[in-house]
CSV table of C-alpha atoms in Angstrom, one decimal:
chain,number,residue,atom,x,y,z
A,1,ALA,CA,20.8,-7.9,5.8
A,2,ILE,CA,17.7,-5.2,5.2
A,3,ASN,CA,14.8,-6.3,6.4
A,4,HIS,CA,13.0,-2.9,6.8
A,5,PRO,CA,11.6,-2.1,4.0
A,6,VAL,CA,10.2,-5.2,2.7
A,7,SER,CA,7.6,-4.6,0.3
A,8,ALA,CA,8.6,-3.1,-3.5
A,9,TYR,CA,5.9,-0.1,-3.2
A,10,ILE,CA,6.3,2.6,0.8
A,11,SER,CA,3.5,4.5,1.3
A,12,ALA,CA,6.4,5.3,4.9
A,13,VAL,CA,9.8,5.3,5.9
A,14,SER,CA,10.2,6.1,9.4
A,15,SER,CA,13.9,4.0,9.4
A,16,ILE,CA,15.8,1.1,7.8
A,17,THR,CA,16.8,-2.0,10.1
A,18,GLY,CA,18.6,-5.7,10.1
A,19,THR,CA,21.3,-7.3,10.5
A,20,ALA,CA,24.7,-8.4,10.1
A,21,ASN,CA,27.2,-11.2,11.4
A,22,ASP,CA,30.5,-13.0,10.4
A,23,PRO,CA,29.9,-16.3,10.3
A,24,PHE,CA,33.8,-17.1,9.3
A,25,SER,CA,35.8,-14.8,12.9
A,26,ARG,CA,37.4,-17.2,15.3
A,27,LEU,CA,35.0,-15.7,18.0
A,28,ALA,CA,31.6,-16.8,16.0
A,29,LEU,CA,33.4,-20.6,15.5
A,30,LEU,CA,32.9,-19.7,20.3
A,31,GLY,CA,29.7,-19.1,20.2
A,32,ARG,CA,30.2,-15.2,21.2
A,33,GLY,CA,29.9,-12.5,19.3
A,34,ALA,CA,31.3,-12.4,15.5
A,35,GLY,CA,33.8,-8.8,16.3
A,36,ILE,CA,30.9,-7.1,13.3
A,37,ASP,CA,32.7,-3.5,14.1
A,38,PHE,CA,29.8,-1.1,12.9
A,39,ILE,CA,27.4,-1.3,10.1
A,40,GLU,CA,26.3,1.8,7.7
A,41,VAL,CA,23.6,2.8,5.1
A,42,GLY,CA,23.6,4.2,1.6
A,43,VAL,CA,20.6,6.3,0.6
A,44,PHE,CA,20.4,6.5,-3.3
A,45,ASN,CA,17.3,8.2,-5.2
A,46,ASN,CA,16.8,6.9,-8.8
A,47,ALA,CA,14.7,10.1,-9.7
A,48,PRO,CA,16.2,10.5,-13.5
A,49,ALA,CA,17.2,14.4,-12.3
A,50,ILE,CA,18.6,13.2,-9.9
A,51,GLN,CA,20.3,9.9,-9.5
A,52,ARG,CA,22.4,11.3,-6.1
A,53,TRP,CA,23.2,9.8,-2.7
A,54,TRP,CA,22.1,11.3,0.4
A,55,ASP,CA,24.8,13.4,2.2
A,56,GLY,CA,23.2,14.5,5.0
A,57,ASP,CA,21.5,17.6,3.5
A,58,GLY,CA,21.1,17.0,0.2
A,59,TYR,CA,20.9,13.9,-2.7
A,60,ASP,CA,24.8,15.6,-4.1
A,61,SER,CA,26.6,12.4,-3.8
A,62,ALA,CA,27.5,11.1,-7.1
A,63,SER,CA,29.3,7.7,-5.5
A,64,THR,CA,27.7,6.4,-2.2
A,65,PHE,CA,27.9,8.5,0.7
A,66,TRP,CA,27.6,6.3,3.5
A,67,ILE,CA,25.3,6.3,7.0
A,68,PHE,CA,26.9,5.1,10.1
A,69,ALA,CA,23.5,3.1,11.6
A,70,SER,CA,22.5,2.4,15.4
A,71,SER,CA,23.0,-1.2,16.2
A,72,THR,CA,22.6,-3.4,19.2
A,73,PRO,CA,25.5,-5.4,21.0
A,74,GLU,CA,26.5,-8.1,18.9
A,75,ILE,CA,25.4,-12.4,20.3
A,76,ALA,CA,26.6,-15.4,18.0
A,77,PRO,CA,25.0,-16.0,14.7
A,78,PRO,CA,23.1,-16.2,13.3
A,79,ALA,CA,21.4,-13.6,15.2
A,80,GLY,CA,24.8,-11.3,14.6
A,81,ALA,CA,23.9,-8.1,15.6
A,82,SER,CA,21.2,-5.5,14.6
A,83,PHE,CA,21.2,-2.2,13.3
A,84,ASN,CA,18.7,0.8,12.6
A,85,LEU,CA,18.5,4.5,10.4
A,86,ALA,CA,15.9,6.3,11.0
A,87,THR,CA,15.0,8.4,8.1
A,88,SER,CA,13.1,11.2,10.0
A,89,THR,CA,15.8,14.1,7.7
A,90,ILE,CA,15.7,12.6,4.6
A,91,PRO,CA,12.8,13.3,2.6
A,92,PHE,CA,11.1,11.1,-0.1
A,93,ILE,CA,9.0,12.2,-3.0
A,94,SER,CA,6.1,10.2,-3.9
A,95,GLY,CA,6.3,8.2,-6.7
A,96,VAL,CA,10.7,7.9,-7.4
A,97,GLU,CA,12.5,5.5,-6.8
A,98,TYR,CA,14.9,5.0,-4.3
A,99,LEU,CA,18.0,1.9,-3.5
A,100,PHE,CA,18.7,1.4,0.6
A,101,ASN,CA,22.7,-0.3,0.4
A,102,ALA,CA,24.0,-1.7,4.6
A,103,ARG,CA,27.2,-3.3,4.4
A,104,ALA,CA,29.2,-3.8,7.8
A,105,ARG,CA,33.0,-3.6,8.8
A,106,ASP,CA,34.7,-6.4,11.1
A,107,ARG,CA,37.2,-6.0,13.7
A,108,ALA,CA,39.9,-6.7,11.9
A,109,GLY,CA,38.6,-4.6,8.4
A,110,ASN,CA,37.1,-7.1,6.1
A,111,TYR,CA,33.2,-5.7,4.9
A,112,THR,CA,30.4,-6.5,3.5
A,113,LEU,CA,30.5,-8.1,0.3
A,114,PRO,CA,28.4,-7.7,-1.8
A,115,VAL,CA,26.8,-5.3,-0.4
A,116,ALA,CA,23.2,-6.1,1.4
A,117,THR,CA,20.4,-4.2,-1.2
A,118,LYS,CA,16.1,-3.1,-1.3
A,119,THR,CA,14.9,-1.4,-4.3
A,120,PHE,CA,11.5,0.3,-4.3
A,121,ILE,CA,8.8,3.3,-4.8
A,122,TYR,CA,7.5,5.3,-3.0
A,123,ASP,CA,4.6,6.0,-3.3
A,124,ASN,CA,2.5,8.8,0.0
A,125,VAL,CA,-0.3,9.7,-2.8
A,126,LYS,CA,-3.7,8.6,-2.5
A,127,PRO,CA,-5.2,6.5,-5.6
A,128,THR,CA,-8.8,8.5,-6.4
A,129,VAL,CA,-12.4,6.7,-7.6
A,130,SER,CA,-15.4,7.4,-9.6
A,131,ILE,CA,-18.4,5.5,-9.9
A,132,LEU,CA,-20.1,6.1,-13.8
A,133,GLN,CA,-23.3,3.4,-13.0
A,134,PRO,CA,-24.8,3.9,-10.7
A,135,PRO,CA,-24.7,7.2,-12.3
A,136,THR,CA,-24.5,10.3,-9.1
A,137,LEU,CA,-27.8,11.8,-9.5
A,138,PRO,CA,-29.6,14.1,-7.0
A,139,GLY,CA,-32.7,11.7,-6.4
A,140,ASN,CA,-31.9,8.8,-8.7
A,141,THR,CA,-34.7,6.7,-9.1
A,142,LEU,CA,-33.5,3.5,-10.8
A,143,SER,CA,-35.0,0.1,-12.2
A,144,SER,CA,-32.5,-1.8,-13.6
A,145,LEU,CA,-28.5,-2.3,-12.1
A,146,PRO,CA,-26.6,-4.8,-13.9
A,147,THR,CA,-23.4,-4.1,-12.6
A,148,ILE,CA,-21.4,-1.2,-10.8
A,149,SER,CA,-18.8,0.3,-12.6
A,150,GLY,CA,-16.1,3.1,-12.4
A,151,ASN,CA,-12.5,4.2,-12.7
A,152,SER,CA,-9.7,4.4,-10.5
A,153,ALA,CA,-6.5,6.5,-11.0
A,154,ASP,CA,-2.9,6.4,-9.1
A,155,ASP,CA,0.4,8.2,-9.6
A,156,VAL,CA,2.1,5.5,-9.7
A,157,ALA,CA,0.7,1.8,-9.6
A,158,LEU,CA,-2.7,0.8,-9.0
A,159,ASN,CA,-3.3,-2.8,-6.7
A,160,ARG,CA,-6.8,-3.2,-6.3
A,161,VAL,CA,-11.0,-1.6,-6.4
A,162,GLU,CA,-13.4,-2.4,-3.9
A,163,VAL,CA,-16.8,-2.3,-3.5
A,164,ARG,CA,-19.8,-2.4,-1.4
A,165,ILE,CA,-23.8,-2.1,-1.2
A,166,LYS,CA,-26.0,-0.2,1.1
A,167,ASN,CA,-29.1,-0.7,2.3
A,168,ASN,CA,-30.2,3.2,3.2
A,169,GLY,CA,-33.6,2.3,5.0
A,170,LEU,CA,-31.5,-0.9,7.5
A,171,GLY,CA,-28.6,1.4,7.8
A,172,LEU,CA,-26.5,-1.4,7.0
A,173,LEU,CA,-24.2,-3.3,4.5
A,174,TRP,CA,-24.5,-6.3,2.1
A,175,VAL,CA,-23.1,-9.4,2.7
A,176,PRO,CA,-20.9,-10.3,-0.5
A,177,GLY,CA,-22.2,-13.6,-2.1
A,178,SER,CA,-25.3,-13.7,0.2
A,179,PHE,CA,-28.5,-14.5,-1.6
A,180,PRO,CA,-31.5,-13.5,-1.6
A,181,PRO,CA,-29.3,-10.5,-0.1
A,182,ASN,CA,-28.6,-10.0,3.8
A,183,PHE,CA,-27.7,-6.7,4.8
A,184,LEU,CA,-26.4,-7.4,8.5
A,185,LEU,CA,-22.9,-5.5,8.3
A,186,ALA,CA,-21.8,-2.5,10.8
A,187,GLU,CA,-20.5,0.3,8.8
A,188,THR,CA,-16.8,-0.3,10.4
A,189,ASP,CA,-16.9,-3.9,8.6
A,190,ALA,CA,-14.2,-4.3,6.5
A,191,SER,CA,-15.7,-7.9,5.4
A,192,ALA,CA,-18.2,-5.3,3.1
A,193,TRP,CA,-16.0,-4.7,1.0
A,194,PHE,CA,-15.9,-7.4,-2.1
A,195,PRO,CA,-13.4,-6.8,-5.2
A,196,ALA,CA,-13.8,-5.8,-8.9
A,197,ALA,CA,-12.5,-6.6,-11.6
A,198,GLY,CA,-10.7,-4.1,-12.8
A,199,THR,CA,-8.4,-1.1,-11.9
A,200,VAL,CA,-8.4,2.0,-14.5
A,201,SER,CA,-11.9,1.1,-14.9
A,202,TRP,CA,-13.5,-1.0,-13.1
A,203,SER,CA,-16.9,-3.4,-12.2
A,204,THR,CA,-18.7,-5.8,-10.6
A,205,GLY,CA,-20.3,-9.1,-11.6
A,206,THR,CA,-23.7,-9.4,-12.8
A,207,PHE,CA,-26.5,-8.9,-10.1
A,208,PRO,CA,-30.0,-10.3,-10.6
A,209,ALA,CA,-32.5,-8.9,-11.7
A,210,ASN,CA,-34.2,-9.6,-8.1
A,211,PHE,CA,-31.5,-8.3,-6.6
A,212,PHE,CA,-32.2,-4.9,-5.9
A,213,ALA,CA,-35.6,-4.7,-3.7
A,214,ASP,CA,-38.7,-2.3,-4.1
A,215,GLN,CA,-39.0,1.4,-3.3
A,216,VAL,CA,-35.9,0.6,-1.3
A,217,ASN,CA,-33.1,3.1,-1.1
A,218,TYR,CA,-29.4,2.7,-2.0
A,219,SER,CA,-26.4,4.1,-1.7
A,220,VAL,CA,-23.1,1.8,-3.3
A,221,HIS,CA,-20.0,2.9,-2.0
A,222,ALA,CA,-16.8,2.2,-4.3
A,223,ARG,CA,-13.2,2.8,-2.9
A,224,SER,CA,-8.9,1.9,-4.6
A,225,VAL,CA,-6.1,0.9,-2.8
A,226,ASP,CA,-2.4,1.2,-5.1
A,227,ARG,CA,0.3,-0.7,-4.2
A,228,ALA,CA,1.6,0.9,-0.9
A,229,ASP,CA,-1.7,0.6,0.2
A,230,ASN,CA,-2.9,3.7,-0.1
A,231,ILE,CA,-6.4,3.3,0.6
A,232,ALA,CA,-9.1,6.0,-1.7
A,233,ASN,CA,-11.1,8.6,-0.5
A,234,PHE,CA,-14.6,6.3,-1.1
A,235,ALA,CA,-17.0,7.6,-3.7
A,236,ALA,CA,-20.9,7.2,-3.3
A,237,SER,CA,-23.8,7.1,-5.4
A,238,THR,CA,-27.0,6.7,-3.8
A,239,PHE,CA,-30.6,5.6,-5.5
A,240,THR,CA,-33.6,4.6,-5.0
A,241,PHE,CA,-35.3,1.1,-6.8
A,242,THR,CA,-38.2,0.6,-8.2
A,243,ASN,CA,-38.9,-2.6,-10.4
A,244,GLN,CA,-43.3,-0.8,-10.6
A,245,MET,CA,-44.2,0.1,-14.5
A,246,PRO,CA,-45.6,3.5,-15.3
A,247,THR,CA,-48.8,4.4,-15.9
A,248,SER,CA,-51.1,6.8,-19.0
A,249,TYR,CA,-53.9,7.8,-19.0
């Protein structure tokens, strides 16, 4: 079995790990190691222009190229033997799908059938995000802000967009869901982020007309997160809110 990587989208692959055992061997019935001889791993690059197996110095092999993995001494099933293959010398390209295969051979020459398989998409590039409302303008003043909205993009697959609101006079962030609004959270508090609806085009729910206080300066931050958990550099928009009507003479 392949235990790592686990997710369908991954931003870093330092190693391939897993376990193997032979529960039907005579040694296993005696409560001892099952006689695993060695464990091998294959790495397949499924990019349309490549579709080859890693052979030690490139994705060049049309057939499965097996690489010996290091393994621990075997103990009785179900624990079996653990294996590890470091992947620091294997290049992975963002946006490409990869396949890992693993198999074991016992001391009688039998191989795992079927082989263990794990497919994932490698993505180590951050998504991007922008705020459309409130607009990012110097000295921006607003008298109405019913919703916060914007856009986001990713080279592979977006997961979600998150937003937070800061009262710049207090230097604190809104406690999501509180109304009247409580601004109690520090910049480092992850609970200040709340989910927006949508990804490529996103927006928050509607804020009450009296959510923002008169003559207070606010900042809105937005960030997007992709399926591999890469987090965008957050976008910011700052404005002063006013509910005072203009006068004429």
